[in-house]
Structures are given as C-alpha cells and as structure tokens.
Short mmCIF file of C-alpha atoms in Angstrom, two decimals:
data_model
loop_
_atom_site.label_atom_id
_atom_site.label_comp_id
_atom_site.label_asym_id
_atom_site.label_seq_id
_atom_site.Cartn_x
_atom_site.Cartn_y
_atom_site.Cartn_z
CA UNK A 256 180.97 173.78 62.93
CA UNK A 257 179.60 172.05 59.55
CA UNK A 258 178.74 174.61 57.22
CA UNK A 259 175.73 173.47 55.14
CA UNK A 260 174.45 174.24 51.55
CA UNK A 261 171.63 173.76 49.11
CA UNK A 262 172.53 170.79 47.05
CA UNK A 263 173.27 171.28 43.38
CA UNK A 264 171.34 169.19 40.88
CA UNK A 265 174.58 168.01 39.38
CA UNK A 266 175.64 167.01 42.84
CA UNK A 267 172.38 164.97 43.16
CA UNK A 268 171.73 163.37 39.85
CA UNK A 269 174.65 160.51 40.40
CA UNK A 270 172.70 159.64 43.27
CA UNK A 271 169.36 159.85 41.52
CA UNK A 272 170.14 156.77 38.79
CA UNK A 273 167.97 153.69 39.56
CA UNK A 274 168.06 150.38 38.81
CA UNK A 275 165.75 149.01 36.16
CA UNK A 276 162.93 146.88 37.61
CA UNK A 277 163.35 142.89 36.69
CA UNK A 278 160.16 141.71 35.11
CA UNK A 279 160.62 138.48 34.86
CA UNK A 280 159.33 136.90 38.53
CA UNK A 281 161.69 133.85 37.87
CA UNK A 282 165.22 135.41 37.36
CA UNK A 283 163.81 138.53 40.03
CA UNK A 284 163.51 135.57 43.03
CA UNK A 285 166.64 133.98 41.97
CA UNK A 286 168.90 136.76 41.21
CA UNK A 287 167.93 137.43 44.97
CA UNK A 288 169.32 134.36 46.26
CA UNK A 289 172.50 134.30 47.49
CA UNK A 290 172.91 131.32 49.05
CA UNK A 291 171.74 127.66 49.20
CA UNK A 292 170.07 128.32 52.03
CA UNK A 293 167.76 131.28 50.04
CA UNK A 294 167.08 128.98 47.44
CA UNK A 295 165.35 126.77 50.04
CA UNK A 296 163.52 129.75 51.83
CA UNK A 297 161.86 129.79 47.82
CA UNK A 298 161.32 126.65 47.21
CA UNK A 299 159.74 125.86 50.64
CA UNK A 300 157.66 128.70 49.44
CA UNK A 301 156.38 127.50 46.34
CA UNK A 302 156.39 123.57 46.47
CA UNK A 303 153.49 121.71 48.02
CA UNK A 304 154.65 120.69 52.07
CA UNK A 305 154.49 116.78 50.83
CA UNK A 306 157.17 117.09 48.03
CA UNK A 307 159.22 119.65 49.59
CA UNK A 308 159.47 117.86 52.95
CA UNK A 309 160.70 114.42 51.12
CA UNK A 310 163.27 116.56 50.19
CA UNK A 311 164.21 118.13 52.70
CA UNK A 312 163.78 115.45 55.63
CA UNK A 313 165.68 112.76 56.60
CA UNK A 314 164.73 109.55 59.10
CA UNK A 315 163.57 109.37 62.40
CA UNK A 316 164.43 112.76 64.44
CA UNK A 317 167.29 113.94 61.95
CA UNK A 318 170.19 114.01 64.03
CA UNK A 319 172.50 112.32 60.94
CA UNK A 320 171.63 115.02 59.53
CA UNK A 321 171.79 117.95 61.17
CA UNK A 322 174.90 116.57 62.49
CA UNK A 323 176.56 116.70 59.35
CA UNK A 324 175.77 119.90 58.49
CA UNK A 325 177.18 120.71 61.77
CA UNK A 326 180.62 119.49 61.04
CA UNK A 327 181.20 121.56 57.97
CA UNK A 328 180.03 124.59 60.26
CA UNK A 329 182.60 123.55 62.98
CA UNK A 330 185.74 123.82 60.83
CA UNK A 331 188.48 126.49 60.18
CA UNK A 332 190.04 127.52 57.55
CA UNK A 333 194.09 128.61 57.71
CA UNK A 334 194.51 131.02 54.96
CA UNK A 335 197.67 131.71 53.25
CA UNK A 336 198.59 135.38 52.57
CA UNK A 337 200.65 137.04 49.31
CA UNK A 338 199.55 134.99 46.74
CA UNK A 339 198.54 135.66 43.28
CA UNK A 340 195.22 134.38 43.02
CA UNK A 341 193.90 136.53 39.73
CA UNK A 342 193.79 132.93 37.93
CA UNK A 343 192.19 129.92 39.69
CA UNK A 344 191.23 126.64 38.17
CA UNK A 345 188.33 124.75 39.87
CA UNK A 346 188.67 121.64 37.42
CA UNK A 347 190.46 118.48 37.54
CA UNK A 348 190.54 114.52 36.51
CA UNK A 349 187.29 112.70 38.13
CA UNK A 350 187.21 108.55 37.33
CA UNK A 351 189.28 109.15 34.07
CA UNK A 352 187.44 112.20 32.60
CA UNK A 353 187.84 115.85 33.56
CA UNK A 354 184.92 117.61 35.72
CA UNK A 355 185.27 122.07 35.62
CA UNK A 356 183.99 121.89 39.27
CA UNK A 357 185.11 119.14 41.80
CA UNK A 358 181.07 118.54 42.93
CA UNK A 359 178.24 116.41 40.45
CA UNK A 360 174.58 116.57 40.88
CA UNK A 361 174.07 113.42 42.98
CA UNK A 362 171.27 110.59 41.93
CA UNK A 363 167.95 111.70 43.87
CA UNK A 364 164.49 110.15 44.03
CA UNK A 365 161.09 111.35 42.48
CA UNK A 366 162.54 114.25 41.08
CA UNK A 367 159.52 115.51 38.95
CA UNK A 368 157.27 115.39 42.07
CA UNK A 369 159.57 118.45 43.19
CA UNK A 370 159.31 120.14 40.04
CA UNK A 371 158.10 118.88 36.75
CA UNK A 372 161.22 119.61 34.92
CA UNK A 373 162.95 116.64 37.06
CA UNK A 374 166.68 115.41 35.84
CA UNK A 375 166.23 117.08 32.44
CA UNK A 376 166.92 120.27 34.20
CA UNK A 377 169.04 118.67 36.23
CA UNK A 378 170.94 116.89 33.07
CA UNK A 379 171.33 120.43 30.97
CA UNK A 380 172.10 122.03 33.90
CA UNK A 381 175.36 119.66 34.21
CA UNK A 382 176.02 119.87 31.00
CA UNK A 383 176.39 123.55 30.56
CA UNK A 384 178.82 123.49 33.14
CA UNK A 385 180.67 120.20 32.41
CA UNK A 386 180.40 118.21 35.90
CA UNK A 387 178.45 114.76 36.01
CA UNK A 388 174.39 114.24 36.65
CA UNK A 389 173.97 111.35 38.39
CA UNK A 390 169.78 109.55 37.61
CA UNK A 391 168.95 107.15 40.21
CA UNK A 392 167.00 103.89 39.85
CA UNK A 393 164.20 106.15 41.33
CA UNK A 394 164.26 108.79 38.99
CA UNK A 395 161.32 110.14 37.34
CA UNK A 396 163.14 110.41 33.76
CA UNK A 397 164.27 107.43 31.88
CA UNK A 398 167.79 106.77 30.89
CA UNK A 399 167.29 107.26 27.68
CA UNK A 400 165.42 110.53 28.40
CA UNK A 401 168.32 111.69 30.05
CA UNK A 402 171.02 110.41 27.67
CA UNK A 403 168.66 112.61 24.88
CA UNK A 404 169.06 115.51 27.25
CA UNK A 405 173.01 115.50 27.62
CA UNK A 406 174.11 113.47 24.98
CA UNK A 407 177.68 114.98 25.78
CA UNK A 408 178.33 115.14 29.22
CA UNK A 409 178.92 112.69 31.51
CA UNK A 410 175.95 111.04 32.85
CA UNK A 411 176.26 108.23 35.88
CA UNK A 412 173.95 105.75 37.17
CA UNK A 413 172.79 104.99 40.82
CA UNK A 414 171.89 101.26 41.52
CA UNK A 415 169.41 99.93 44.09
CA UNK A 416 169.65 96.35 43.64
CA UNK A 417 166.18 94.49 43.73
CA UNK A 418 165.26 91.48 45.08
CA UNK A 419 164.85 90.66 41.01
CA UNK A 420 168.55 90.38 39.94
CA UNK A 421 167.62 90.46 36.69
CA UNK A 422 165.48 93.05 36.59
CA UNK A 423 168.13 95.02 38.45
CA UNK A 424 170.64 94.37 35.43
CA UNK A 425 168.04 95.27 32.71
CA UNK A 426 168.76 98.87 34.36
CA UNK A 427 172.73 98.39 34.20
CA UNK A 428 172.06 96.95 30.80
CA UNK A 429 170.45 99.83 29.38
CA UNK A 430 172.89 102.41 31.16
CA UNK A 431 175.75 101.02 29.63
CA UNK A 432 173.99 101.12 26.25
CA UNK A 433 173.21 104.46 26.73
CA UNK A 434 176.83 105.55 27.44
CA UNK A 435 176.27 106.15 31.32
CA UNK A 436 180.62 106.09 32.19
CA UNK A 437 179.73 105.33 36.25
CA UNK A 438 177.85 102.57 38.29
CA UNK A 439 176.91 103.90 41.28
CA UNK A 440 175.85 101.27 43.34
CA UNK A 441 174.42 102.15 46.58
CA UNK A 442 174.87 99.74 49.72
CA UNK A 443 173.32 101.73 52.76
CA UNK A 444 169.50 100.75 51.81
CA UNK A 445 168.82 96.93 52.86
CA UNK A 446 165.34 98.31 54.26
CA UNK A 447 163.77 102.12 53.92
CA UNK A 448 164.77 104.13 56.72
CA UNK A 449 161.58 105.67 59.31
CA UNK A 450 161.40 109.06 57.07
CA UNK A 451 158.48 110.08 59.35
CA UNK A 452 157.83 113.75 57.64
CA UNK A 453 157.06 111.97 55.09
CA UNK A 454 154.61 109.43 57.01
CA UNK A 455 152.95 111.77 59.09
CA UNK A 456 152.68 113.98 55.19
CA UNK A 457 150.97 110.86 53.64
CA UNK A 458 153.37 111.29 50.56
CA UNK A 459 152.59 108.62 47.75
CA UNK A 460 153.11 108.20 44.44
CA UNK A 461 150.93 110.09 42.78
CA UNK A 462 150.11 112.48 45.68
CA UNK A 463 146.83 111.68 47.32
CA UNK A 464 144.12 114.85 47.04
CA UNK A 465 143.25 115.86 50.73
CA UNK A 466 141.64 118.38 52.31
CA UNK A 467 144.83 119.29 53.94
CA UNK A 468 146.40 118.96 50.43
CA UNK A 469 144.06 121.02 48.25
CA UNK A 470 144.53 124.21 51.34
CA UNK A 471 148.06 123.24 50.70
CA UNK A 472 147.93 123.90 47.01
CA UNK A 473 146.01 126.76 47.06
CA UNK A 474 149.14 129.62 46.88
CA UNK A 475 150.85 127.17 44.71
CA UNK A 476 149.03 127.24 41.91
CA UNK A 477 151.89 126.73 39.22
CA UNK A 478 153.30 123.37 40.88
CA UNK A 479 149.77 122.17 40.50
CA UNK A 480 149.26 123.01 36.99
CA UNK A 481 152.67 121.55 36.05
CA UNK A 482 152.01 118.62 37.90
CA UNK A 483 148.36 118.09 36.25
CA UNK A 484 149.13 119.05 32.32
CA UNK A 485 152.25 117.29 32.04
CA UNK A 486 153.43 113.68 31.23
CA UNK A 487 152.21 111.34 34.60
CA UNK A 488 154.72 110.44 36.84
CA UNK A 489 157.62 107.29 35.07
CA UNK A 490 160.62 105.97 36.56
CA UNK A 491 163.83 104.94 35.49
CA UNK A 492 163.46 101.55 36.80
CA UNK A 493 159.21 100.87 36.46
CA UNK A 494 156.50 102.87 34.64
CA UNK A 495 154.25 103.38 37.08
CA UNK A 496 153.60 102.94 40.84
CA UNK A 497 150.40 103.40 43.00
CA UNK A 498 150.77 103.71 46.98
CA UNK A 499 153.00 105.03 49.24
CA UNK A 500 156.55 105.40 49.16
CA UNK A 501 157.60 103.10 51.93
CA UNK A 502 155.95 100.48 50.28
CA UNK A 503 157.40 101.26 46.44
CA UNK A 504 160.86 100.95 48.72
CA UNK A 505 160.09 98.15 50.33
CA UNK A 506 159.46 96.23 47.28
CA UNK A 507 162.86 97.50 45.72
CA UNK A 508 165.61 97.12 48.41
CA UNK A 509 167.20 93.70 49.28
CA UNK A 510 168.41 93.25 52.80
CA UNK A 511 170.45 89.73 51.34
CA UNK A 512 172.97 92.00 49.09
CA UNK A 513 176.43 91.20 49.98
CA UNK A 514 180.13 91.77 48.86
CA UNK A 515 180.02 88.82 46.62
CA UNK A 516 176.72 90.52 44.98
CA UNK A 517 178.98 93.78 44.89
CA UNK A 518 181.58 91.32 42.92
CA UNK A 519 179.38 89.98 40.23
CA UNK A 520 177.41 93.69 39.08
CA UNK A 521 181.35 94.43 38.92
CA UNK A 522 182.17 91.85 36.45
CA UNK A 523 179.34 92.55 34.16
CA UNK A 524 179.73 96.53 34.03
CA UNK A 525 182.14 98.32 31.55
CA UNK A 526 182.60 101.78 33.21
CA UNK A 527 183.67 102.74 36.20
CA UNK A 528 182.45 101.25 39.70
CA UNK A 529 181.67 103.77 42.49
CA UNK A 530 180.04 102.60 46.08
CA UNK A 531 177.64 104.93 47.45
CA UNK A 532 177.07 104.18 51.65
CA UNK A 533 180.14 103.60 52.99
CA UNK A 534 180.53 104.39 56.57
CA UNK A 535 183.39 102.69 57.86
CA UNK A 536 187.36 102.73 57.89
CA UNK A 537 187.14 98.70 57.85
CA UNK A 538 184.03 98.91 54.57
CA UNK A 539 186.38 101.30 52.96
CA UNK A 540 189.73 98.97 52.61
CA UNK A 541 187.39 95.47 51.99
CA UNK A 542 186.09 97.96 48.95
CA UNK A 543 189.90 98.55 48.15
CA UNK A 544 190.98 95.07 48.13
CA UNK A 545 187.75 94.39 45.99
CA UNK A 546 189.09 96.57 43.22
CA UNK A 547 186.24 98.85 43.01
CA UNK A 548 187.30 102.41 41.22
CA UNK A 549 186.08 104.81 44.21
CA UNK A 550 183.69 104.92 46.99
CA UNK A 551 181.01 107.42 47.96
CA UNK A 552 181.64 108.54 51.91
CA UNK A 553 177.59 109.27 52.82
CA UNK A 554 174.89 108.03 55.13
CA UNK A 555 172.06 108.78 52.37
CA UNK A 556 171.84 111.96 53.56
CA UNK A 557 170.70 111.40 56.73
CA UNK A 558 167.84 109.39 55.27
CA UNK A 559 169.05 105.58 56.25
CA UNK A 560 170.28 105.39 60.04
CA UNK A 561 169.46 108.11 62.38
CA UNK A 562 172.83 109.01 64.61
CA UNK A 563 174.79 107.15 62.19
CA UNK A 564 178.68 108.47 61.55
CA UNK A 565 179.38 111.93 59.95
CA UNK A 566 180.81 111.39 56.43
CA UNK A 567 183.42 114.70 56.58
CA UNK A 568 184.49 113.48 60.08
CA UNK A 569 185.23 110.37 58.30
CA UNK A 570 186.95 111.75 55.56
CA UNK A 571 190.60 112.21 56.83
CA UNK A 572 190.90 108.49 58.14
CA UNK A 573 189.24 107.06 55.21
CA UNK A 574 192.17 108.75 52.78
CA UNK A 575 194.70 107.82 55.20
CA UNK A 576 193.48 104.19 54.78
CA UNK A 577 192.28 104.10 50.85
CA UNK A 578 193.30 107.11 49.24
CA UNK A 579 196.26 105.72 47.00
CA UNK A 580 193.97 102.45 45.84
CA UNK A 581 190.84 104.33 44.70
CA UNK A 582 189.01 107.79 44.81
CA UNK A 583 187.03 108.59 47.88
CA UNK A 584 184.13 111.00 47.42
CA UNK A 585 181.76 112.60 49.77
CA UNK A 586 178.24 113.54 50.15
CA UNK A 587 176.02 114.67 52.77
CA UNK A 588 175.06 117.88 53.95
CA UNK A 589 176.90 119.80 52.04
CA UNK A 590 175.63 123.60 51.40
CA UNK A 591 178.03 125.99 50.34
CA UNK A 592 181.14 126.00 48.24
CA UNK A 593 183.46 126.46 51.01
CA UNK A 594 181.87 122.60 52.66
CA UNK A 595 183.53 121.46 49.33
CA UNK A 596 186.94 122.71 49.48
CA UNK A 597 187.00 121.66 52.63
CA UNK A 598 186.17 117.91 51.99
CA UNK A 599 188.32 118.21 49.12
CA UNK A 600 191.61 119.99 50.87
CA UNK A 601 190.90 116.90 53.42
CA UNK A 602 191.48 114.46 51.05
CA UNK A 603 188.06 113.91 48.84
CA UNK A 604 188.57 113.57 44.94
CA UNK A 605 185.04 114.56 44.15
CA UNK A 606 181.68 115.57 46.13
CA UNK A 607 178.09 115.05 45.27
CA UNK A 608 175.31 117.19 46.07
CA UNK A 609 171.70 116.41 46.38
CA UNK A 610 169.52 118.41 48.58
CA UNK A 611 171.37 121.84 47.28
CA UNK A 612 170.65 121.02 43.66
CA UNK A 613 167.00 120.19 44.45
CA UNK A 614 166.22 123.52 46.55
CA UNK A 615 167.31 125.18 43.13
CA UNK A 616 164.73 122.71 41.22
CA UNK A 617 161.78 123.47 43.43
CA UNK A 618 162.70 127.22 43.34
CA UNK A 619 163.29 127.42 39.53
CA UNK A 620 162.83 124.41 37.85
CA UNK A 621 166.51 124.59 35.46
CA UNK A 622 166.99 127.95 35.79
CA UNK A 623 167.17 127.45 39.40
CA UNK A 624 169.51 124.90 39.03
CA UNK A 625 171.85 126.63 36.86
CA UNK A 626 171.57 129.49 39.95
CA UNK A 627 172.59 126.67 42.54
CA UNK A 628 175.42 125.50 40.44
CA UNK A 629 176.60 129.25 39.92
CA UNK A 630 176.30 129.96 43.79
CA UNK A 631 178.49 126.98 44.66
CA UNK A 632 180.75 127.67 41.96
CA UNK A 633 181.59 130.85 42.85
CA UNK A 634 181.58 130.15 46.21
CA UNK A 635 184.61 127.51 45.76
CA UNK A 636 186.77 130.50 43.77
CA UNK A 637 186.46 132.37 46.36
CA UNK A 638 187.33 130.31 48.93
CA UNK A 639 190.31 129.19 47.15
CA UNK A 640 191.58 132.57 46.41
CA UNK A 641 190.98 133.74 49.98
CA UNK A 642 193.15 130.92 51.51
CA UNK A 643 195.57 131.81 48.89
CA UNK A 644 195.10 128.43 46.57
CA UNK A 645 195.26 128.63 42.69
CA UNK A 646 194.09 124.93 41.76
CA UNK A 647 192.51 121.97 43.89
CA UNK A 648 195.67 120.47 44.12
CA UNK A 649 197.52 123.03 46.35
CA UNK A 650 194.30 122.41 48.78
CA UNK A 651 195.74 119.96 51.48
CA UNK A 652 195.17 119.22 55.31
CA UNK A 653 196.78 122.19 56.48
CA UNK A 654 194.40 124.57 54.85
CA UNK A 655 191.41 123.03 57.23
CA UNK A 656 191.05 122.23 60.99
CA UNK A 657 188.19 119.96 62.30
CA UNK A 658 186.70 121.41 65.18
CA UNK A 659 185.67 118.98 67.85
CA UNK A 660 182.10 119.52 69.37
CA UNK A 661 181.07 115.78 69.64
CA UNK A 662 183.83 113.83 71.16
CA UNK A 663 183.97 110.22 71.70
CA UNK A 664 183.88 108.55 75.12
CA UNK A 665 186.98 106.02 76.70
CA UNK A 666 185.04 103.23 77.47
CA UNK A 667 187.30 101.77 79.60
CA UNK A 668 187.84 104.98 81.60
CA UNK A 669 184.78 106.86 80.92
CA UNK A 670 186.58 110.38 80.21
CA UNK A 671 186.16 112.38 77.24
CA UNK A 672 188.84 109.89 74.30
CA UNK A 673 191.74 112.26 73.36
CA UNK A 674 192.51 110.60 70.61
#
C-alpha cells in the first residue's frame, strides 16, 4: 500500500523554479519553432495571402511539387552503430571555395514583397554562417546592394536570359565586377509556368489594394507598414515594374535559348558556371561534354512543369553518369536537414534551398533566417551522428534507401518496370 505524506517545502521548491517569460515577440515565436515546417505555420500567419502564396505555390495543381517532397519522406536511413561521433564536421570544398554547411540560400524572386528585409537578410544571414546567397535576376536588392551587405562571403548570381542579350550581360557584367564567384544560369524557364495561386490571388508588382486585400491586411499590420515606409519595390535586373507577374515574366524569358547560347555566356564569364533546370540523364552529360563546372538537379521548385521528374529520384543516375566531370547539386523540396544528407550521401556536392529560407524571412525577417539556417544545421549534425558519420565524406549510398511509391510502367508489357 503507498504510504503518503505532506510534502516538505524543500521537497517542492526544485519543482517550483520557472522559466523567465521572453519579451521580445520576435525571438518568443521563433525560439518556438522547431522545424521548417513551424516557421511556415508563422509566416503564413503574418504575411499577406498574395505574397505568402507566391511563395509557397508552385504551377498548375502542384503535383512536382508535392511529389518531391514526397520522395525525401519515402527514404530510409541505415545507421551505423559504435562510432565516435562527439566531433562532426558539416563543411567541405563547394566550386573551389569551402562552404561550413553543404546547403546555400538559393536565388528567389521578389524577395522584399515577402518581407521588406529581402536578400540583405538573406545575404548576412549567409555570411554569419559561411555558406553562399545566391540573388536572382528577380531579386528585389541590387547586386551591388548585396555585395555591400556581404562583402566577404560568397555571393552567386542566377541568370534568366532575356530576349535582350545585351541587357542580359549588363547583369553578368556587373556581377563579375562585384565579385559574384558563380553564374547560375537557369534553363527550365523558356515561358512562365500556370502558377494559378498566384492568378486566382491577383499578385502584381506592386500589390494591387482590394477589398479582399485591405480584410487581408487587417491582422497584419507590420507587413503593411514595412511595405509602405520603406524604399519602393527595385530589382536586380530593372528599377521598376507595373502589372502582373506573368506579364513582368513574360517579357524576361526567351523560349529561343539554346546550348550554343549556354556556350557563349560561358566564354564571357570569369567564375564558375553552374546550370540550374536540369532534368535529364541525357541534359546532364551534353552539360559535361560542354565543360560547364556543375549543374543544379531542380524543376524550379515545382514552379515550371507540373508532373515533371523528381530531382532526388534523379540524383543517383545523374552521379553515376556526371559525377567525376563536374559537381551535381540539388534543389527542390527540400525541408529538413536530414533531406540534405540524404541528397548528399546519394551523391550531391551541394544543395540549395529556397522555400525553407523564405518561410524564415516572412516569419522573422533576418532573424528568422538565421533560425532556419540554425534548424537545418543542426538538423544535419544530428543526422550524421545518428547514422554514425563524422564528416560528409563518409556519407555514401549505403547510408540511404529510396523507397519506391511511384513506379514506372513497361510499356511494352504494361506491368509495373522492375528496373
């Protein structure tokens, strides 16, 4: 029978010691977030639906992407046990130059509409940690602007190229001039793909006042006020732009860009040459053969060609093919740490993320992306250590299975392919 007493004081005061209150909303909401995913739950929260759905959308009915985030779900992990993980380095050799974490902060579009602290959070945010911000030609902040803001990091450019060559290579001009080590070009856009959130949203550049939009803003009070007493939206590639997005795109993108366009930006850029789109096995070794220093694995994000292939499915094949004649990277739904040392114990060099780093924007403007960098950081460490790896070079094949959910079909017998 439990024999029972009146509790001593000095028995309850260990139990009695509470934690000081955090007064600061900011680092309160993002101290609670634990994951990518909670720093989305915020930022959905606090960003107008226009901006936060360009974000977080993708074309047609989003299969590409949900898809993709599927396949980093559907893997598993073969952990190695007795190993002495109390040091583990997350850092290696990226294009030439060493990166402390094997993921950058890919290029993204309209960043200040998100959160008025656009790529200069995104830029010191990179910095601090020493991996790469990537500005693309639809950036809000100018190259210069973000040269100013990490002067000592490593800071690539992402190329549409216009139907005006030469305004295109006024950009690459004044990248190079600004020290920018990495070209990324990106070959997946020859016309805007059907992001209908963003249709059926209205969302233009600068956002059109609605009655839908002012009931919208009304809990969001701060995004407003940014939005309204700060600089007007610029670009990295024009100053200004009045209509809708599908029509700024249309203007930009070239549907008559080829590989012999691909040769001549080549020719007249110093750094390093990375292509952002690639999608096939056959796209991959052309790129080889063309000499180009690595190659971006990624359907946009989902944001291009609905249903089209799954980058980390690709992966494997693609380093099979390529992997000993240039670095293969990968983006795409990634979300967690663990999505990275997977892609990277399959073969990737490097991994970009978008979407993650913007939830952390809209959530926190830098200080929010210095939380999504942390969670992802720490998430890789302790993935590594729990399959028993002290570096990203022990990470290989073995360490990851792909589980098959969407199989291919034998045409010719019309059975499930088992190969």
């Amino acid at each position: 029978m439990v024999q029972r007493r009146i509790p001593k004081i000095a028995d309850l005061a260990p139990l009695m010691k509470f934690k000081a209150p955090e007064l600061n909303a900011r680092k309160r909401r993002l101290e609670a977030a634990l994951t990518i995913h909670d720093l989305r739950t915020i930022a959905k929260r606090r960003t107008p639906k226009a901006a936060f759905e360009y974000t977080d959308g993708a074309a047609e009915s989003e299969i590409s992407l949900a898809r993709a985030r599927q396949a980093f779900e559907d893997i598993e992990f073969h952990p190695a046990i007795l190993r002495d993980v109390s040091a583990v380095s997350t850092g290696w050799d990226v294009l030439g130059a060493p990166v402390a974490l094997p993921f950058g902060i890919a290029p993204t579009g309209f960043t200040r509409m998100m959160q008025t602290e656009g790529e200069t959070a995104g830029a010191h945010a990179a910095a601090k940690v020493g991996i790469p911000f990537s500005l693309s030609t639809m950036g809000t902040t100018s190259i210069e602007d973000v040269q100013a803001a990490n002067p000592a990091g490593r800071n690539w450019f992402q190329l549409y190229m216009w139907k005006d060559r030469d305004r295109s290579m006024a950009l690459v001009d004044r990248a190079a001039k600004a020290g920018f080590d990495t070209l990324l070009v990106t070959v997946d856009v020859p016309i805007a793909g059907a992001r209908l959130r963003d249709k059926r949203n209205g969302f233009s550049i600068p956002p059109a006042l609605t009655v839908g939009t002012v009931l919208n803003a009304l809990p969001r009070p701060e995004w407003w006020i940014n939005f309204l007493t700060t600089e007007p939206l610029a670009f990295a590639s024009l100053d200004r732009w009045s209509g809708t997005i599908g029509d700024l795109l249309d203007t930009m993108f070239d549907p008559t860009v080829t590989f012999e366009d691909l040769a001549w930006i080549t020719a007249q850029w110093p750094g390093k040459i990375v292509v952002k789109g690639v999608q096939t096995v056959a796209d991959a070794t052309r790129l080889a053969e063309l000499g180009v220093d690595g190659i971006i694995l990624s359907n946009h994000g989902g944001r291009q060609l609905d249903r089209a292939p799954i980058p980390f499915h690709l992966l494997p094949r693609v380093v099979r093919e390529v992997g000993t004649d240039l670095e293969v990277h990968l983006d795409t739904g990634i979300m967690s740490g663990a999505d990275i040392v997977a892609a990277v114990a399959l073969g990737a060099r490097f991994t970009l993320v978008g979407r993650a780093y913007l939830y952390g924007l809209m959530a926190g403007g830098e200080a929010g992306v210095d939380r999504a960098i942390e969670i992802l950081s720490g998430q890789i460490s302790r993935t590594m250590r729990l399959l028993g790896v002290n570096s990203l070079e022990e990470l290989e094949p073995g360490h990851v299975t792909q589980l098959a959910r969407l199989t291919p079909i034998d045409r010719s017998a019309g059975i499930p392919a088992t190969t």
